[in-house]
PDB file of C-alpha atoms in Angstrom:
ATOM      1  CA  SER A   1    -234.038 -74.715 123.407  1.00  0.00           C
ATOM      2  CA  SER A   2    -235.730 -73.469 119.873  1.00  0.00           C
ATOM      3  CA  SER A   3    -234.361 -72.882 116.762  1.00  0.00           C
ATOM      4  CA  SER A   4    -235.623 -72.020 113.473  1.00  0.00           C
ATOM      5  CA  ALA A   5    -234.416 -70.314 110.016  1.00  0.00           C
ATOM      6  CA  MET A   6    -233.189 -66.720 107.804  1.00  0.00           C
ATOM      7  CA  GLU A   7    -232.063 -65.554 105.362  1.00  0.00           C
ATOM      8  CA  VAL A   8    -229.362 -62.585 104.883  1.00  0.00           C
ATOM      9  CA  HIS A   9    -228.974 -61.445 101.701  1.00  0.00           C
ATOM     10  CA  CYS A  10    -225.391 -59.986 100.574  1.00  0.00           C
ATOM     11  CA  ALA A  11    -225.996 -57.350  97.617  1.00  0.00           C
ATOM     12  CA  ASP A  12    -221.925 -57.500  96.234  1.00  0.00           C
ATOM     13  CA  THR A  13    -221.947 -61.001  95.921  1.00  0.00           C
ATOM     14  CA  GLY A  14    -225.380 -61.154  94.709  1.00  0.00           C
ATOM     15  CA  THR A  15    -226.050 -63.827  97.073  1.00  0.00           C
ATOM     16  CA  THR A  16    -228.247 -64.781  99.297  1.00  0.00           C
ATOM     17  CA  TYR A  17    -227.609 -67.544 102.328  1.00  0.00           C
ATOM     18  CA  GLN A  18    -230.044 -69.561 104.113  1.00  0.00           C
ATOM     19  CA  LEU A  19    -228.773 -69.445 107.468  1.00  0.00           C
ATOM     20  CA  SER A  20    -231.093 -71.828 110.762  1.00  0.00           C
ATOM     21  CA  TYR A  21    -230.354 -70.741 113.789  1.00  0.00           C
ATOM     22  CA  LYS A  22    -230.038 -72.340 117.434  1.00  0.00           C
ATOM     23  CA  ILE A  23    -230.797 -70.854 121.105  1.00  0.00           C
ATOM     24  CA  ASP A  24    -229.772 -73.305 123.683  1.00  0.00           C
ATOM     25  CA  SER A  25    -229.804 -72.127 127.208  1.00  0.00           C
ATOM     26  CA  LEU A  26    -226.581 -72.930 129.384  1.00  0.00           C
ATOM     27  CA  PRO A  27    -226.758 -75.928 132.727  1.00  0.00           C
ATOM     28  CA  GLY A  28    -226.157 -74.706 136.026  1.00  0.00           C
ATOM     29  CA  PRO A  29    -224.901 -71.442 136.853  1.00  0.00           C
ATOM     30  CA  TYR A  30    -224.540 -69.432 133.747  1.00  0.00           C
ATOM     31  CA  ALA A  31    -228.651 -70.532 132.846  1.00  0.00           C
ATOM     32  CA  ALA A  32    -229.306 -67.730 132.314  1.00  0.00           C
ATOM     33  CA  THR A  33    -226.848 -67.304 129.947  1.00  0.00           C
ATOM     34  CA  SER A  34    -227.686 -68.650 126.418  1.00  0.00           C
ATOM     35  CA  VAL A  35    -225.722 -69.620 122.904  1.00  0.00           C
ATOM     36  CA  LEU A  36    -226.408 -68.564 119.144  1.00  0.00           C
ATOM     37  CA  LYS A  37    -225.778 -70.874 117.208  1.00  0.00           C
ATOM     38  CA  VAL A  38    -226.430 -69.533 113.311  1.00  0.00           C
ATOM     39  CA  MET A  39    -225.372 -71.957 110.347  1.00  0.00           C
ATOM     40  CA  PRO A  40    -226.614 -73.256 106.930  1.00  0.00           C
ATOM     41  CA  CYS A  41    -230.089 -74.101 106.574  1.00  0.00           C
ATOM     42  CA  TYR A  42    -229.080 -76.400 103.542  1.00  0.00           C
ATOM     43  CA  CYS A  43    -225.765 -78.958 104.047  1.00  0.00           C
ATOM     44  CA  ILE A  44    -224.679 -80.643 101.119  1.00  0.00           C
ATOM     45  CA  LEU A  45    -221.992 -83.462 101.723  1.00  0.00           C
ATOM     46  CA  ASN A  46    -221.319 -85.372  98.849  1.00  0.00           C
ATOM     47  CA  CYS A  47    -220.434 -88.844  98.888  1.00  0.00           C
ATOM     48  CA  THR A  48    -219.183 -89.894  95.612  1.00  0.00           C
ATOM     49  CA  ASP A  49    -215.704 -89.986  94.354  1.00  0.00           C
ATOM     50  CA  GLU A  50    -216.245 -87.147  92.119  1.00  0.00           C
ATOM     51  CA  ASN A  51    -216.575 -83.191  92.162  1.00  0.00           C
ATOM     52  CA  VAL A  52    -220.384 -82.942  92.182  1.00  0.00           C
ATOM     53  CA  TYR A  53    -221.405 -79.378  91.253  1.00  0.00           C
ATOM     54  CA  ILE A  54    -224.416 -77.717  91.900  1.00  0.00           C
ATOM     55  CA  SER A  55    -226.765 -75.060  90.160  1.00  0.00           C
ATOM     56  CA  GLN A  56    -230.185 -73.635  90.996  1.00  0.00           C
ATOM     57  CA  MET A  57    -232.893 -73.359  89.103  1.00  0.00           C
ATOM     58  CA  GLY A  58    -233.191 -70.349  86.809  1.00  0.00           C
ATOM     59  CA  SER A  59    -229.079 -69.850  87.387  1.00  0.00           C
ATOM     60  CA  MET A  60    -226.041 -69.913  85.048  1.00  0.00           C
ATOM     61  CA  LYS A  61    -223.687 -70.458  88.498  1.00  0.00           C
ATOM     62  CA  ALA A  62    -222.533 -73.715  90.145  1.00  0.00           C
ATOM     63  CA  CYS A  63    -220.433 -74.477  93.141  1.00  0.00           C
ATOM     64  CA  LYS A  64    -218.315 -77.210  93.629  1.00  0.00           C
ATOM     65  CA  TYR A  65    -218.941 -80.535  96.063  1.00  0.00           C
ATOM     66  CA  PRO A  66    -215.829 -82.547  96.395  1.00  0.00           C
ATOM     67  CA  PRO A  67    -216.192 -85.427  97.959  1.00  0.00           C
ATOM     68  CA  TYR A  68    -216.763 -86.321 101.614  1.00  0.00           C
ATOM     69  CA  LYS A  69    -216.631 -82.642 102.430  1.00  0.00           C
ATOM     70  CA  PRO A  70    -219.940 -80.774 103.229  1.00  0.00           C
ATOM     71  CA  GLU A  71    -220.523 -77.714 102.958  1.00  0.00           C
ATOM     72  CA  GLY A  72    -223.689 -75.191 102.721  1.00  0.00           C
ATOM     73  CA  TRP A  73    -225.552 -74.271  99.931  1.00  0.00           C
ATOM     74  CA  HIS A  74    -227.338 -70.757  99.429  1.00  0.00           C
ATOM     75  CA  LYS A  75    -229.923 -69.567  97.067  1.00  0.00           C
ATOM     76  CA  ASP A  76    -228.324 -67.288  93.856  1.00  0.00           C
ATOM     77  CA  ASN A  77    -229.707 -64.180  94.123  1.00  0.00           C
ATOM     78  CA  ASN A  78    -230.663 -64.140  90.599  1.00  0.00           C
ATOM     79  CA  ALA A  79    -231.909 -66.887  89.556  1.00  0.00           C
ATOM     80  CA  MET A  80    -234.232 -65.751  91.776  1.00  0.00           C
ATOM     81  CA  GLN A  81    -235.629 -63.274  90.262  1.00  0.00           C
ATOM     82  CA  LEU A  82    -235.658 -65.113  86.997  1.00  0.00           C
ATOM     83  CA  GLY A  83    -238.442 -67.417  89.344  1.00  0.00           C
ATOM     84  CA  GLY A  84    -236.154 -69.188  90.831  1.00  0.00           C
ATOM     85  CA  SER A  85    -236.630 -71.125  93.803  1.00  0.00           C
ATOM     86  CA  THR A  86    -235.234 -74.533  96.064  1.00  0.00           C
ATOM     87  CA  SER A  87    -234.838 -76.704  92.980  1.00  0.00           C
ATOM     88  CA  VAL A  88    -232.003 -77.664  91.684  1.00  0.00           C
ATOM     89  CA  GLN A  89    -229.454 -79.259  88.588  1.00  0.00           C
ATOM     90  CA  PHE A  90    -226.843 -81.584  89.383  1.00  0.00           C
ATOM     91  CA  SER A  91    -223.824 -82.681  87.473  1.00  0.00           C
ATOM     92  CA  THR A  92    -220.597 -84.437  87.781  1.00  0.00           C
ATOM     93  CA  ALA A  93    -216.843 -83.989  86.747  1.00  0.00           C
ATOM     94  CA  SER A  94    -217.789 -86.683  84.153  1.00  0.00           C
ATOM     95  CA  SER A  95    -221.361 -86.399  83.155  1.00  0.00           C
ATOM     96  CA  GLU A  96    -223.799 -83.055  82.009  1.00  0.00           C
ATOM     97  CA  TRP A  97    -226.384 -81.432  83.878  1.00  0.00           C
ATOM     98  CA  SER A  98    -229.488 -83.724  84.836  1.00  0.00           C
ATOM     99  CA  LEU A  99    -232.683 -83.599  82.927  1.00  0.00           C
ATOM    100  CA  GLY A 100    -234.468 -82.575  86.018  1.00  0.00           C
ATOM    101  CA  SER A 101    -234.655 -81.068  89.237  1.00  0.00           C
ATOM    102  CA  VAL A 102    -234.619 -81.814  92.824  1.00  0.00           C
ATOM    103  CA  ASP A 103    -236.501 -78.983  95.317  1.00  0.00           C
ATOM    104  CA  ILE A 104    -234.069 -79.689  98.509  1.00  0.00           C
ATOM    105  CA  ASN A 105    -236.415 -77.997 100.475  1.00  0.00           C
ATOM    106  CA  GLU A 106    -238.545 -81.407  99.764  1.00  0.00           C
ATOM    107  CA  ILE A 107    -237.709 -83.784 102.358  1.00  0.00           C
ATOM    108  CA  GLY A 108    -237.144 -87.334 100.319  1.00  0.00           C
ATOM    109  CA  THR A 109    -235.596 -89.134  98.801  1.00  0.00           C
ATOM    110  CA  THR A 110    -235.265 -88.845  94.025  1.00  0.00           C
ATOM    111  CA  VAL A 111    -233.115 -90.863  91.564  1.00  0.00           C
ATOM    112  CA  LEU A 112    -231.654 -88.914  88.764  1.00  0.00           C
ATOM    113  CA  CYS A 113    -230.471 -90.517  85.619  1.00  0.00           C
ATOM    114  CA  VAL A 114    -227.669 -88.189  85.150  1.00  0.00           C
ATOM    115  CA  PRO A 115    -226.571 -88.406  80.981  1.00  0.00           C
ATOM    116  CA  ARG A 116    -222.578 -89.199  80.533  1.00  0.00           C
ATOM    117  CA  LYS A 117    -219.915 -86.410  78.905  1.00  0.00           C
ATOM    118  CA  ALA A 118    -219.857 -86.991  75.125  1.00  0.00           C
ATOM    119  CA  CYS A 119    -216.650 -88.264  73.735  1.00  0.00           C
ATOM    120  CA  SER A 120    -214.461 -88.140  70.241  1.00  0.00           C
ATOM    121  CA  SER A 121    -213.727 -91.165  69.096  1.00  0.00           C
ATOM    122  CA  THR A 122    -210.109 -90.901  69.770  1.00  0.00           C
ATOM    123  CA  ASP A 123    -210.933 -90.187  74.030  1.00  0.00           C
ATOM    124  CA  ARG A 124    -210.150 -93.231  75.793  1.00  0.00           C
ATOM    125  CA  GLY A 125    -210.276 -95.266  72.980  1.00  0.00           C
ATOM    126  CA  SER A 126    -214.204 -95.197  72.631  1.00  0.00           C
ATOM    127  CA  SER A 127    -215.775 -96.816  68.978  1.00  0.00           C
ATOM    128  CA  ASN A 128    -219.579 -95.009  69.694  1.00  0.00           C
ATOM    129  CA  LYS A 129    -220.949 -93.682  66.680  1.00  0.00           C
ATOM    130  CA  SER A 130    -222.885 -91.336  68.710  1.00  0.00           C
ATOM    131  CA  GLY A 131    -220.061 -89.903  69.783  1.00  0.00           C
ATOM    132  CA  SER A 132    -221.219 -89.965  73.908  1.00  0.00           C
ATOM    133  CA  SER A 133    -220.688 -92.836  75.838  1.00  0.00           C
ATOM    134  CA  ALA A 134    -223.093 -96.168  76.940  1.00  0.00           C
ATOM    135  CA  GLY A 135    -225.483 -94.918  79.690  1.00  0.00           C
ATOM    136  CA  GLY A 136    -225.205 -92.404  82.244  1.00  0.00           C
ATOM    137  CA  ILE A 137    -224.565 -91.730  86.420  1.00  0.00           C
ATOM    138  CA  VAL A 138    -227.473 -93.101  88.179  1.00  0.00           C
ATOM    139  CA  LEU A 139    -227.479 -90.342  91.543  1.00  0.00           C
ATOM    140  CA  HIS A 140    -229.433 -90.785  94.589  1.00  0.00           C
ATOM    141  CA  VAL A 141    -230.350 -87.262  96.623  1.00  0.00           C
ATOM    142  CA  GLU A 142    -231.847 -87.883  99.735  1.00  0.00           C
ATOM    143  CA  VAL A 143    -232.867 -84.737 101.343  1.00  0.00           C
ATOM    144  CA  LYS A 144    -233.732 -84.698 105.726  1.00  0.00           C
ATOM    145  CA  LEU A 145    -233.653 -83.647 108.580  1.00  0.00           C
ATOM    146  CA  ALA A 146    -230.566 -83.173 110.223  1.00  0.00           C
ATOM    147  CA  GLY A 147    -229.518 -84.747 112.964  1.00  0.00           C
ATOM    148  CA  PRO A 148    -229.050 -82.265 116.817  1.00  0.00           C
ATOM    149  CA  ASN A 149    -225.749 -83.030 115.988  1.00  0.00           C
ATOM    150  CA  ASP A 150    -224.723 -82.016 112.735  1.00  0.00           C
ATOM    151  CA  ARG A 151    -224.498 -78.561 112.318  1.00  0.00           C
ATOM    152  CA  CYS A 152    -227.096 -77.593 110.153  1.00  0.00           C
ATOM    153  CA  ALA A 153    -231.241 -77.304 109.625  1.00  0.00           C
ATOM    154  CA  ILE A 154    -231.373 -80.209 106.381  1.00  0.00           C
ATOM    155  CA  VAL A 155    -228.757 -82.260 104.966  1.00  0.00           C
ATOM    156  CA  VAL A 156    -228.881 -82.918 101.289  1.00  0.00           C
ATOM    157  CA  VAL A 157    -226.536 -86.535 100.667  1.00  0.00           C
ATOM    158  CA  VAL A 158    -226.073 -87.603  97.319  1.00  0.00           C
ATOM    159  CA  TRP A 159    -224.343 -90.862  96.288  1.00  0.00           C
ATOM    160  CA  LYS A 160    -224.437 -92.958  92.462  1.00  0.00           C
ATOM    161  CA  GLU A 161    -224.592 -95.642  91.986  1.00  0.00           C
ATOM    162  CA  ALA A 162    -222.027 -98.257  92.237  1.00  0.00           C
ATOM    163  CA  LEU A 163    -221.792-100.526  89.364  1.00  0.00           C
ATOM    164  CA  PRO A 164    -222.854 -99.198  85.996  1.00  0.00           C
ATOM    165  CA  SER A 165    -226.548 -99.536  85.341  1.00  0.00           C
ATOM    166  CA  VAL A 166    -227.761-100.444  82.227  1.00  0.00           C
ATOM    167  CA  ALA A 167    -232.041 -98.884  80.871  1.00  0.00           C
ATOM    168  CA  SER A 168    -234.918-101.345  80.011  1.00  0.00           C
ATOM    169  CA  MET A 169    -235.851 -99.055  77.455  1.00  0.00           C
ATOM    170  CA  CYS A 170    -233.593 -97.018  75.507  1.00  0.00           C
ATOM    171  CA  ILE A 171    -235.326 -94.210  72.848  1.00  0.00           C
ATOM    172  CA  VAL A 172    -232.416 -92.855  70.518  1.00  0.00           C
ATOM    173  CA  ASN A 173    -232.880 -90.280  67.495  1.00  0.00           C
ATOM    174  CA  GLU A 174    -231.063 -91.017  64.710  1.00  0.00           C
TER     175      GLU A 174
END
């Protein structure tokens, strides 16, 4: 069994498809035959209760990932011309874009505090003077190598804190 990664560019959509492939030999009398499996290199698994949006740094496009439905992620050619890489920003349906980014080509776990979306004083009975809801959403992003039965090479798992977080320090510009 052997595997590797490749890129396929689509001029029509402006997307570079990050693909991986695996070659396996069949058993028994079919040992001379090989099976080629082509799959996304990166797979995003959203383990939150709302849609997660991911945008490549330098891109104006955002991809939507519904909860608990693994889907592939591919580079945006337009962002690559601007020096884009595999660094991405995150947002949810109830938050703004993360200020920091995560390089989904680097294995590890990152914790992001994502600001909540601003709301007016009439939204949900809020009486917050600044017009924004308190705190933020804490997103955890884990980038790991896929297992042998996964249909990709790298899995990016996104989940958020179950309990509201309160920062131990806050800076407010008035």
